[in-house]
XYZ file of C-alpha atoms in Angstrom:
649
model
C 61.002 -27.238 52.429
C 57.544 -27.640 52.986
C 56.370 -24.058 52.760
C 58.683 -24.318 48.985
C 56.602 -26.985 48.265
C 53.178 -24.902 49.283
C 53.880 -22.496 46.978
C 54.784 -24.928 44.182
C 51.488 -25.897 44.588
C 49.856 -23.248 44.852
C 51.650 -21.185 41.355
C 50.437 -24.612 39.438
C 46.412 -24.355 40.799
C 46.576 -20.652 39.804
C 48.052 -21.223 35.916
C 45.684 -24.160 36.105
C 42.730 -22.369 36.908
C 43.662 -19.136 34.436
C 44.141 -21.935 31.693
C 40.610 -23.078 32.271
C 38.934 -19.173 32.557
C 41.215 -18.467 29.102
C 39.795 -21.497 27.611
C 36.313 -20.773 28.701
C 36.253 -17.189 27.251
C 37.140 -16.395 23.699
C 40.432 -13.879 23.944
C 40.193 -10.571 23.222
C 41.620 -10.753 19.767
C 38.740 -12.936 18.731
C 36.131 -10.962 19.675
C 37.474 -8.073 17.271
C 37.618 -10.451 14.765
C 34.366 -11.965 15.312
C 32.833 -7.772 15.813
C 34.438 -6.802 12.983
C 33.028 -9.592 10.790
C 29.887 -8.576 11.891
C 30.216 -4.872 11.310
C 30.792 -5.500 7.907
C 28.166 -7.655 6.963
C 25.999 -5.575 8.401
C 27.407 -2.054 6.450
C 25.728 -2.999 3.099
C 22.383 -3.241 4.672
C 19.840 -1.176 5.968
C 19.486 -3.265 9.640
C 20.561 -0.096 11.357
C 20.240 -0.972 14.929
C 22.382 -4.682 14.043
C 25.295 -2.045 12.511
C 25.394 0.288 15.344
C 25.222 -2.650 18.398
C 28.062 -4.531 16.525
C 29.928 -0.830 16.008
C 29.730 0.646 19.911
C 30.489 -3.018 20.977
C 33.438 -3.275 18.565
C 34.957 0.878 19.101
C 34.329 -0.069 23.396
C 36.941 -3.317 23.296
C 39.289 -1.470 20.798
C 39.025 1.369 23.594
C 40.071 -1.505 26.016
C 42.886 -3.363 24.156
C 44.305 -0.153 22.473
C 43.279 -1.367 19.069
C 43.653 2.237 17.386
C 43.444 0.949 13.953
C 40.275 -0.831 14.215
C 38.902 1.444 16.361
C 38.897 4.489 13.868
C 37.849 2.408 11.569
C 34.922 1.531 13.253
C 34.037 5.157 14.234
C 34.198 5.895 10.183
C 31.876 3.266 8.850
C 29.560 4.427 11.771
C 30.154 8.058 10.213
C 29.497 7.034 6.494
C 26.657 4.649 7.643
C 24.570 7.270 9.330
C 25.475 9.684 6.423
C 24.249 7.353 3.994
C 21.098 5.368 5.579
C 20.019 7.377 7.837
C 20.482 10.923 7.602
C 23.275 13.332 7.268
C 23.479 15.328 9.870
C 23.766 12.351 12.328
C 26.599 11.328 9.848
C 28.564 14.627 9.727
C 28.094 14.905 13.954
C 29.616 11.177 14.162
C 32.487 12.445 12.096
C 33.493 16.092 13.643
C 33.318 13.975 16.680
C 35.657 11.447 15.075
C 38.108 14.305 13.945
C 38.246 16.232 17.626
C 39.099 12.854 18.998
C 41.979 11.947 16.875
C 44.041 15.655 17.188
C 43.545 15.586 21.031
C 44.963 12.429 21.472
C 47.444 13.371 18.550
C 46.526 9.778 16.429
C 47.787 9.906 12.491
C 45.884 6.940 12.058
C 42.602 8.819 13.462
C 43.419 11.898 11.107
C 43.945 9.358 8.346
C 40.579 7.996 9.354
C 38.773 11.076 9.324
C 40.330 12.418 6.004
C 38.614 9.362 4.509
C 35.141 10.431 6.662
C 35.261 14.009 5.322
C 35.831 12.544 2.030
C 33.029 10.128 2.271
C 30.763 13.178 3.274
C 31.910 15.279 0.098
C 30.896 12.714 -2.280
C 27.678 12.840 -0.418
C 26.427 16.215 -0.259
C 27.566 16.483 -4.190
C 31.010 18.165 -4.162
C 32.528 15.460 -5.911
C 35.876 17.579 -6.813
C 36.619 18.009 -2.932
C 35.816 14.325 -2.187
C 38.226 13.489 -4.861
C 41.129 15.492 -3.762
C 40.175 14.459 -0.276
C 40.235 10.604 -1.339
C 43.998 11.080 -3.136
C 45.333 13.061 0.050
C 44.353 10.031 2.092
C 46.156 7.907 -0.329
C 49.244 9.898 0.062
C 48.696 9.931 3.221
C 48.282 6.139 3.606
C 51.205 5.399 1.590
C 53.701 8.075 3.102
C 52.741 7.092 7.115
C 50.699 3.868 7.353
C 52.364 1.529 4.671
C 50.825 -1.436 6.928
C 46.832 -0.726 5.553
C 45.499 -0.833 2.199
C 43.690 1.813 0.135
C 41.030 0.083 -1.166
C 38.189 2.241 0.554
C 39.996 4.997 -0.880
C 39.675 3.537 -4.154
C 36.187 2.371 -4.396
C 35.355 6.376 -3.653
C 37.305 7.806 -6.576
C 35.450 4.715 -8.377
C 32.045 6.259 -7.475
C 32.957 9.819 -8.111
C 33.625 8.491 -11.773
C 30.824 6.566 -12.132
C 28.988 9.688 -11.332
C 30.608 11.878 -13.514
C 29.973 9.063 -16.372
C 33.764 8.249 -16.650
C 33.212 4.517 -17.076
C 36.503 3.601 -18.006
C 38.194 5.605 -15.008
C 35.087 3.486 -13.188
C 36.700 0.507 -13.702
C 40.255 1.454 -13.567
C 39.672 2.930 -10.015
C 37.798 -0.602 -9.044
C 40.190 -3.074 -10.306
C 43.026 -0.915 -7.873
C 40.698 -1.334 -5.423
C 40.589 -5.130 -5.943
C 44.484 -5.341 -6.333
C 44.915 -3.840 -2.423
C 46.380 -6.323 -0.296
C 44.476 -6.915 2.548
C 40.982 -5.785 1.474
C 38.092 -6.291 3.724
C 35.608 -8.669 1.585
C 33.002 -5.614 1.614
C 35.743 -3.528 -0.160
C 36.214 -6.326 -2.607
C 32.300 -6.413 -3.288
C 31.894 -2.995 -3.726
C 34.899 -2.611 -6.067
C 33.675 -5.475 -7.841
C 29.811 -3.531 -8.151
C 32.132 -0.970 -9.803
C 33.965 -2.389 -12.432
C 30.707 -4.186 -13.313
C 28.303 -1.226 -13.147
C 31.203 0.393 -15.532
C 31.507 -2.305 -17.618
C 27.687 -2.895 -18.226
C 27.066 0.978 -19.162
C 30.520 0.458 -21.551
C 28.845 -2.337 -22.366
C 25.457 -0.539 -23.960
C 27.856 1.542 -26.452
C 30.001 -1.343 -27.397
C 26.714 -4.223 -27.673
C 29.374 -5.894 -30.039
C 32.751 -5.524 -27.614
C 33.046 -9.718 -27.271
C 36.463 -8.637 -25.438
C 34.413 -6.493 -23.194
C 31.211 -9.283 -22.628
C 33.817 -11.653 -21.506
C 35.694 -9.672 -18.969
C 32.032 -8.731 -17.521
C 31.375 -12.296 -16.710
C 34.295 -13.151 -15.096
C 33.794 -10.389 -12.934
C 30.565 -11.218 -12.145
C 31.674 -14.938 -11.445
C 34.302 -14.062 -9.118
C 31.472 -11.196 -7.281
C 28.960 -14.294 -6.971
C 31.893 -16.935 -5.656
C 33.086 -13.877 -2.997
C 29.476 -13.731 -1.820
C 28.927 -17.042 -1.546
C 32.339 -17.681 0.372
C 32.118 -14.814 2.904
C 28.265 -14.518 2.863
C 28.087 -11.305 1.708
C 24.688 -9.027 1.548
C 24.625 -6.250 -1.272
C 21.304 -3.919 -1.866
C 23.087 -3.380 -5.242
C 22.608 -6.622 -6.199
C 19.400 -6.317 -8.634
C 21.317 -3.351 -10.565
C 24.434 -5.947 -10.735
C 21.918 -8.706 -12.228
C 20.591 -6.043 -14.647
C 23.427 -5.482 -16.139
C 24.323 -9.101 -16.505
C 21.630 -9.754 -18.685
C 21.807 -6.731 -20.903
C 25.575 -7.277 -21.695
C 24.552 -11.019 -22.355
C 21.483 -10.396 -24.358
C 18.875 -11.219 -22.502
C 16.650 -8.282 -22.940
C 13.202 -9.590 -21.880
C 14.675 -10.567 -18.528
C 15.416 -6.834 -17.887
C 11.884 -5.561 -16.959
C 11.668 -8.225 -14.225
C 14.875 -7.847 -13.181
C 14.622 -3.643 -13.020
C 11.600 -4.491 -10.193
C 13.618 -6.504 -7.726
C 16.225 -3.409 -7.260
C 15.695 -2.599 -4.110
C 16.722 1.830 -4.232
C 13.182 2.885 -5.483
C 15.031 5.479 -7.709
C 17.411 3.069 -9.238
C 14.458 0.936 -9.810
C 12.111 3.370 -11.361
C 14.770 4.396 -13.928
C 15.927 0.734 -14.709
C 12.470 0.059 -15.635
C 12.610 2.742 -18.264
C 15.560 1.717 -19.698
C 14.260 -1.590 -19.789
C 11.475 -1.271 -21.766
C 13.192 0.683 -24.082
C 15.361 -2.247 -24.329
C 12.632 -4.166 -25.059
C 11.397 -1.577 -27.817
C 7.935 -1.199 -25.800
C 8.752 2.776 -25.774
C 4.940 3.174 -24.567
C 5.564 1.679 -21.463
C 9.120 3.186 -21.260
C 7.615 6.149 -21.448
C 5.339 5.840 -18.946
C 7.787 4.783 -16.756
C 9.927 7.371 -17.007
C 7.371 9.541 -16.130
C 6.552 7.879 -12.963
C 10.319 8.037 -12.430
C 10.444 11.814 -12.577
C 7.558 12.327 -10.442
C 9.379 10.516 -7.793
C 12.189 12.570 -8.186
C 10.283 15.565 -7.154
C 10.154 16.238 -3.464
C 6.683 15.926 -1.214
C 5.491 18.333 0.947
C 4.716 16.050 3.393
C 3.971 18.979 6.648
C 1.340 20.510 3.677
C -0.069 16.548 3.398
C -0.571 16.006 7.042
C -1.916 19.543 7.845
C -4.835 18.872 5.034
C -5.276 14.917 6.756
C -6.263 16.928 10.058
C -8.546 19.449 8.457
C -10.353 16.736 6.815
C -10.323 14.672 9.875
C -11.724 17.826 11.619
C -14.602 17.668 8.580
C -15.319 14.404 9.065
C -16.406 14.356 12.822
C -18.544 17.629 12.028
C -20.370 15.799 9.382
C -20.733 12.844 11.297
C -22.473 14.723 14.292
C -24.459 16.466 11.710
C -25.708 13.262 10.574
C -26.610 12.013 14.196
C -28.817 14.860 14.965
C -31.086 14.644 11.461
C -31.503 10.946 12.787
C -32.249 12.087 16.155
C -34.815 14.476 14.905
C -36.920 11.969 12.522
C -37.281 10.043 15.190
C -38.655 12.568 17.507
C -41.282 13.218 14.614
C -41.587 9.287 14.200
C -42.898 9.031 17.828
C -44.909 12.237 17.777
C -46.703 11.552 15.089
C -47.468 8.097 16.702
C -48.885 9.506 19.746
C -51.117 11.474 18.036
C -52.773 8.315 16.380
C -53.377 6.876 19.361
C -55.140 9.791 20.897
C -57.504 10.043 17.509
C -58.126 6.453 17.756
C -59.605 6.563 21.492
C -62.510 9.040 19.915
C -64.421 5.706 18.518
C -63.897 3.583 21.107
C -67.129 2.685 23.384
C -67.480 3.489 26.928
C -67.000 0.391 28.424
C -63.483 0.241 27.486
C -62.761 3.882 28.293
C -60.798 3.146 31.372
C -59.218 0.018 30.055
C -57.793 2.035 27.105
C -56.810 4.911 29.733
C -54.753 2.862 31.291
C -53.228 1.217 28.413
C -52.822 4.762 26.779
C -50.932 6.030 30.033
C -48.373 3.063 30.220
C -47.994 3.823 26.314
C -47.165 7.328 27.111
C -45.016 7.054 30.079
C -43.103 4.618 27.665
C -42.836 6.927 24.536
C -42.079 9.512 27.043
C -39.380 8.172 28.192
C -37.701 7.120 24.639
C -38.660 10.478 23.430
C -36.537 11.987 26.853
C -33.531 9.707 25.482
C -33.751 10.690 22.210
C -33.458 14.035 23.462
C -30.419 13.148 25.368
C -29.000 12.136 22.033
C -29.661 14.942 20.118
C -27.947 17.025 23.141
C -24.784 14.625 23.348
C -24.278 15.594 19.070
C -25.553 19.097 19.687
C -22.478 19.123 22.301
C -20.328 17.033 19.968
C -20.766 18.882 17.168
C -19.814 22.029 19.144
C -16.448 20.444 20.388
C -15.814 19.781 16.858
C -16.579 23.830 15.719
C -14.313 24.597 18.325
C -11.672 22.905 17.336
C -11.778 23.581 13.911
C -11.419 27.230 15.324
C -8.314 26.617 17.594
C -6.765 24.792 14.455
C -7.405 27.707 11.857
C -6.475 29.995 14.809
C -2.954 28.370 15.412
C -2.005 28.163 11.921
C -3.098 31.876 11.404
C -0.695 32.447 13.997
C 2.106 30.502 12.838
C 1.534 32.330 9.143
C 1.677 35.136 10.950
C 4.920 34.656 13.106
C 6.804 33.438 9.622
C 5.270 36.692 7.767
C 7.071 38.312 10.731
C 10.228 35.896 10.266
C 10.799 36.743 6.908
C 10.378 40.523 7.346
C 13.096 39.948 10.320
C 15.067 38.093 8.222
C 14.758 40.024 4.523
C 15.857 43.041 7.140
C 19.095 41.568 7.925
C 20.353 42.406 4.024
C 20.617 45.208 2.351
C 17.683 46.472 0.438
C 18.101 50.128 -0.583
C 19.811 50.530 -3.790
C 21.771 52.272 -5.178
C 23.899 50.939 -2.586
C 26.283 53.831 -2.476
C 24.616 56.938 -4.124
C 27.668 59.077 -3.117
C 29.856 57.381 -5.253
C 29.518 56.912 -9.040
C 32.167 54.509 -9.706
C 30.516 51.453 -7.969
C 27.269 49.825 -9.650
C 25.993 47.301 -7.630
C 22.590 45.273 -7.194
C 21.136 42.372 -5.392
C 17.700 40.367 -4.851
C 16.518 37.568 -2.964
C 13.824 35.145 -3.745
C 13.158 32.843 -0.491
C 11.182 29.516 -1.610
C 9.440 28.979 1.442
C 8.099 31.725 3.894
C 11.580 31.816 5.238
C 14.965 30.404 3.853
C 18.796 30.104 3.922
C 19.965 32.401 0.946
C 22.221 35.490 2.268
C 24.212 38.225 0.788
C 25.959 41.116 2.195
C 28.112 44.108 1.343
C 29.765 47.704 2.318
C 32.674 49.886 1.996
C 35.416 49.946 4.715
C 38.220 53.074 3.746
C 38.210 52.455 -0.240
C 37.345 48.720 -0.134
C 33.978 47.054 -0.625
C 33.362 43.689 1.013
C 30.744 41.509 0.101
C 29.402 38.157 0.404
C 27.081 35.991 -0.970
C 26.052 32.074 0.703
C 23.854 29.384 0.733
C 22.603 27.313 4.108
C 21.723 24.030 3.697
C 18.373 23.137 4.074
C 15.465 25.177 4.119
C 12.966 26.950 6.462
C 13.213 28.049 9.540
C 16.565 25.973 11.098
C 18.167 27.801 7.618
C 16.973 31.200 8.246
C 18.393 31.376 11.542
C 21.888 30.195 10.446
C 22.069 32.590 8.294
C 21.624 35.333 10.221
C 24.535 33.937 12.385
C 26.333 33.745 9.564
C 25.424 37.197 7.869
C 26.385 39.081 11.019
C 29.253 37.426 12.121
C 30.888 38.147 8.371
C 29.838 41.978 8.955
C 31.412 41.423 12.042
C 34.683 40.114 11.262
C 35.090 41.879 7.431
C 35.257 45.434 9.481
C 38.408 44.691 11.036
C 39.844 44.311 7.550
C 40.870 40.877 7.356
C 41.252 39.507 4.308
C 39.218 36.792 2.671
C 40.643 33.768 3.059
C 40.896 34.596 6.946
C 37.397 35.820 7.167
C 36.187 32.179 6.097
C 37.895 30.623 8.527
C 37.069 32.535 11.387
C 33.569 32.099 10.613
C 34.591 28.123 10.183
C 36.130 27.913 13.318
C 33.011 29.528 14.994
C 30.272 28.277 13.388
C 31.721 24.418 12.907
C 32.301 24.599 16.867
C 29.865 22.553 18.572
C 27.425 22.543 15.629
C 25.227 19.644 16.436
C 22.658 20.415 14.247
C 25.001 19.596 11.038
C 24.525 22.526 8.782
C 26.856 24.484 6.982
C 26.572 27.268 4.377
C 28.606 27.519 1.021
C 29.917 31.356 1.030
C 31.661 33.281 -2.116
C 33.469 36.668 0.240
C 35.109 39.084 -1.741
C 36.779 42.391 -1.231
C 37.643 45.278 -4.745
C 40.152 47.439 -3.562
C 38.270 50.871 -5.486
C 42.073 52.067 -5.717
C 43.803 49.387 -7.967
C 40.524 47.638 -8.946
C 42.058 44.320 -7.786
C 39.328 41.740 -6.884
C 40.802 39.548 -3.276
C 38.461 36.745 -2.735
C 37.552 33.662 -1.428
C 34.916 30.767 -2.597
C 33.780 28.066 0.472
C 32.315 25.764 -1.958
C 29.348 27.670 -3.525
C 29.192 27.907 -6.991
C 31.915 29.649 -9.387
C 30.372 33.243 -10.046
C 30.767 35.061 -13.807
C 32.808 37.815 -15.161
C 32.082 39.444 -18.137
C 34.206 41.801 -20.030
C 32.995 44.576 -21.994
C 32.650 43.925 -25.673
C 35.092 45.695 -28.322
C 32.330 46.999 -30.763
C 28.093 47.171 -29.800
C 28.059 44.405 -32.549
C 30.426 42.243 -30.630
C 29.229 39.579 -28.321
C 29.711 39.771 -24.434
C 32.554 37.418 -23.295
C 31.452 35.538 -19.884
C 33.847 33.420 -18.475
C 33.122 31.411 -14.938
C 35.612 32.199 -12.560
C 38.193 29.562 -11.791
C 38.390 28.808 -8.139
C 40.166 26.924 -5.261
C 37.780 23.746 -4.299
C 37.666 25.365 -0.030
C 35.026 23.002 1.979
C 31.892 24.778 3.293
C 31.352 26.667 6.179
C 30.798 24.804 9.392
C 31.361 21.634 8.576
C 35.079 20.701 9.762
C 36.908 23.410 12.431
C 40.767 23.880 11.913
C 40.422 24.394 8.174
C 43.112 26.965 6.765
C 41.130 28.232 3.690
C 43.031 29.548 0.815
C 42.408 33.084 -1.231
C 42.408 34.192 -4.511
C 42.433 37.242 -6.496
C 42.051 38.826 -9.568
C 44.339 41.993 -10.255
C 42.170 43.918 -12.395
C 38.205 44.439 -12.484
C 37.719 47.204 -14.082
C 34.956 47.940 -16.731
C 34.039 44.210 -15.909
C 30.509 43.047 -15.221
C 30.690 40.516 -11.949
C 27.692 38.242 -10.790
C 27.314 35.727 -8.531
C 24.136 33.393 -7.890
C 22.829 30.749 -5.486
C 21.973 27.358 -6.783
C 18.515 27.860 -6.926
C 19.201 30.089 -9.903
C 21.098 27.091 -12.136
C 18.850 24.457 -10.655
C 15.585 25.723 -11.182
C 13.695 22.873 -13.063
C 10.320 23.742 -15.730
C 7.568 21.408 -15.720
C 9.494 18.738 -18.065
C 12.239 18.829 -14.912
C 14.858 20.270 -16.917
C 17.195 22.597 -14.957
C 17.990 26.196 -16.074
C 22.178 25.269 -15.649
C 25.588 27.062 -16.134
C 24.957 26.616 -19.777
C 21.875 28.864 -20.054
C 23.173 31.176 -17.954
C 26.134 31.173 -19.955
C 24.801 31.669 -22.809
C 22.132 34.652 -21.528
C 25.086 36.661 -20.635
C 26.765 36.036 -24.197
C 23.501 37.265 -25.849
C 23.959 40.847 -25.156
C 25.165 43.290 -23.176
C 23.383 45.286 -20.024
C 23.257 48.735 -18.928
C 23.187 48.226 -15.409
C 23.697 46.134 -12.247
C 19.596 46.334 -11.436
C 18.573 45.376 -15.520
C 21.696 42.871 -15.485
C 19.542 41.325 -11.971
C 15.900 41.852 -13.280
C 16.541 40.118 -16.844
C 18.421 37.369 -15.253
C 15.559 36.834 -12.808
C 12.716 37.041 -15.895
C 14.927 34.422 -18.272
C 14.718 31.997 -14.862
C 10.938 32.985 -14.252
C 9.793 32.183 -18.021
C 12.288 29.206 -18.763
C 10.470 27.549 -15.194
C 6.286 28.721 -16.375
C 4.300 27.994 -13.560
C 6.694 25.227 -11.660
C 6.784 26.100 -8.393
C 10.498 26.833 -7.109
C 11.961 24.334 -4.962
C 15.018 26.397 -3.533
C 15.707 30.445 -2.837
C 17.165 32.181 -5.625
C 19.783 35.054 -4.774
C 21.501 37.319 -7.352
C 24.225 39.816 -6.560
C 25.815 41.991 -9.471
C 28.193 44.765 -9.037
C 29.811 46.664 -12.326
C 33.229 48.780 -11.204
């Protein structure tokens, strides 16, 4: 009975005590709440090291608790954040990270999650189709499998993707679905709201009149202020937001303030323009929009600091050069007063002889002296001086040798493709012609080809970014295509074994865009397969000489890049007949090369170059192209490589 009554006592200290430590602690549901809170308030600003804490704090007690949901969730924003605000390969790691994670522990939620990453990363790097096909497959997905969350993230990207394509109606559409999601994080509900209103406010400028449309602005932009007020809410879109609240109100004077206080230097550069224009000061707007398109253009910054250390080098060899002409008028100085005092003793009577002796002596031993010091000076910048001419000779030496070692890069690299044409002199129905224009001393730009049996294989890709880091990518990428294409694979299975390889532990975040193809010479039937690089032109032979050339761009599958996601299954194409057809393919640097007004060459002119007339050959077809780029640009320096590949069956 006793003992019964011990351990009565004991169970009822023990709840006691747990009820305290429970009270004393905030549960674990709370503190997701709380995190979560606090990663979202935190995603719509730049406070990167705030965003991150609150994210790795947040993804580690999810990890705990088993909170799958919110803990993909978390490990997305993180993705889209880094993309976004500070730089994209950080942002692409974060998310092939995200994606291994989810298949090996076999989550649909985590696939779901990084659908919406790779997505996110589409609209990013420009491939807006992808991102949009990616966005409604995670709706499907969503709706099909996890009925319990809300596409409104979903949403607000197909919002974007219109805004860009200057769909402003499908702008607000998209946002207002976003808004009608139950369960929508407040940041979703801002952002949709920036949305409608940024679609609204450019409706807004062709309809000045649209009363209808004025009205259903500013109750959007009431219930935007009220949700930021109620949640506190930061937005860096705020200014544009504000902009466009005046202008669709009338307030056109307020605009040029209010274009300053945007906080995206772009954005604000080219709301200045347009407000001034609003204004009808088109002097100013002018001179704005020039200052907007100079930021647009990209800074060398590597040539910037190299010429801040030559002219630091410059400036310590003038400043020792300065130090010894000051040395050396004083040495003269103090000669030149010694000798006075010697001519002055001549005069001086006999009596004082001794006296001035003695006097002269000290005066000597004293000049003497400053005279040894100034020496010392004048030796100290002699030596400086010669420190300086030495480095200024390691300096010029080391980048001597760096031009040299890139010289050697590119002759490496332009020996990796082939360069001898005609390509196939032993056979005369195959015309075919490339060239290859890196930018820099070395860049990303490939292309490849050669027959296996009766087919030719070919390629033709683009590596992100430039210089060195590109150049070496694509040589990986260059051989490993020659490498797989001679089995005789197919296409669409020649991308994605290069995928799978080169998007397996690729840290460094690059990926190339690749067009492979492969004409069967037999039945002239084109298989290929395009991994997001741009659509390449046929063009048939004209009826008549008087008859126009008919281009068309090739219609093509939307496949991602290579490298970027592993597991892909990338689909082919073909075309069953080439014959007497012109083909040519082209990097971007080709359709974006900008003249000094920083208009772009595009698909149009090159369109409409190919209608003009026809060519003899592959190599005139190449060298024309190349001279309608060269004089359309003048002397604007090219900011990307150009490659061209042509080939005539």
């Amino acid at each position: 009975m006793r003992r019964g009554i011990i351990y009565i006592m004991l169970m009822m200290l023990s709840l006691s005590m747990t009820a305290q430590k429970t009270t004393q602690k905030p549960s674990d549901a709370a503190e997701i709440e709380r995190l979560t809170k606090v990663m979202y308030q935190f995603f719509s600003t730049d406070s990167v090291e705030r965003f991150m804490s609150a994210t790795d704090s947040l993804m580690a007690l999810c990890r705990k608790t088993g909170d799958e949901v919110t803990f993909y969730k978390a490990w997305s924003n993180q993705a889209s954040y880094n993309f976004t605000k500070v730089n994209r390969e950080k942002g692409l790691a974060i998310a092939k990270e995200e994606r291994a994670y989810a298949e090996k522990h076999d989550s649909k939620f985590g696939l779901y999650a990084a659908t919406n990453s790779y997505a996110t990363m589409m609209s990013g790097i420009g491939m807006i189709d992808e991102a949009e096909k990616a966005f409604l497959q995670a709706i499907d997905y969503q709706r099909r499998f996890i009925p319990e969350e809300n596409a409104a993230f979903q949403y607000i990207g197909l919002a974007k993707i219109e805004h860009n394509r200057h769909h402003y109606d499908k702008t607000v559409d998209y946002g207002k679905k976003a808004l009608a999601e139950k369960g929508a994080q407040p940041i979703h509900q801002l952002h949709a709201y920036n949305y409608i209103l940024f679609g609204l406010g450019e409706l807004s400028q062709a309809n000045p009149n649209d009363n209808a449309l004025k009205q259903t602005f500013n109750e959007a932009y009431a219930k935007r202020k009220k949700l930021i007020e109620d949640q506190g809410l930061q937005d860096a879109t705020g200014g544009i937001v504000n902009y466009y609240e005046a202008q669709v109100n009338g307030r056109y004077k307020e605009l040029p303030e209010l274009a300053t206080k945007i906080v995206n230097k772009g954005n604000r550069l080219a709301f200045i323009a347009s407000a001034w224009a609003y204004v009808g000061d088109y002097q100013k707007a002018y001179e704005a929009y020039k200052v907007y398109k100079e930021h647009t253009d990209s800074v060398n910054r590597a040539e910037i600091g190299r010429a801040a250390s030559e002219y630091g080098v410059q400036l310590d060899l003038a400043k020792a050069e300065n130090e010894m002409k000051d040395l050396r008028l004083a040495n003269q100085e103090h000669r030149e007063h010694i000798h006075h005092i010697i001519m002055g003793t001549v005069g001086v009577i006999a009596a004082l002889v001794i006296i001035f002796l003695l006097f002269y002596l000290h005066r000597r031993n004293k000049h003497a002296k400053e005279i040894e010091t100034a020496y010392g000076k004048l030796e100290a910048a002699h030596e400086k001086l010669e420190d300086a001419y030495n480095q200024l000779e390691v300096t010029t030496a080391a980048k001597e040798r760096i031009e040299s070692e890139l010289r050697i890069a590119r002759e490496i690299q332009m020996g990796m493709v082939p360069r001898i044409f005609p390509a196939f002199p032993d056979r005369n129905d195959i015309d075919l012609y490339a060239s290859i224009t890196p930018a820099k001393e070395v860049g990303g730009d490939l292309y490849d080809f050669f027959m296996q049996a009766h087919k030719l294989y070919f390629c033709i890709g683009d590596v992100s970014g430039k210089g060195v880091p590109a150049s070496l990518f694509m040589s990986v990428v260059v051989n490993l295509f020659r490498l797989v294409a001679k089995e005789g694979f197919p296409p669409e299975y020649i991308a994605t074994r290069l995928n799978d390889t080169l998007a397996s532990d690729n840290d460094s975040g690059m990926f190339c865009t690749l067009f492979i193809g492969e004409i069967d010479m037999r039945s002239y039937r084109l298989n290929y397969c395009n991994a997001g690089h741009n659509a390449p032109l046929i063009i048939d032979r004209p009826v008549s000489p008087s008859d126009p050339c008919r281009p068309n761009y090739i219609q093509m599958e939307s496949n991602a890049p290579i490298g970027l996601w592993p597991n892909l299954e990338f689909v082919g194409e073909h075309i069953d007949n080439v014959k007497d057809r012109t083909l040519f393919f082209y990097t971007d640097g080709i359709t974006e090369a900008e003249n000094s007004s920083h208009e772009q060459f595009g698909e149009k002119r090159l369109y409409e170059f190919f209608k003009s007339r026809p060519f003899k050959d592959a190599r005139q077809t190449v060298d024309l192209a190349a001279a309608a780029v060269t004089t359309f640009v003048g002397d604007t320096e090219a900011n990307d490589d150009q490659t061209m590949l042509c080939i005539k069956v």
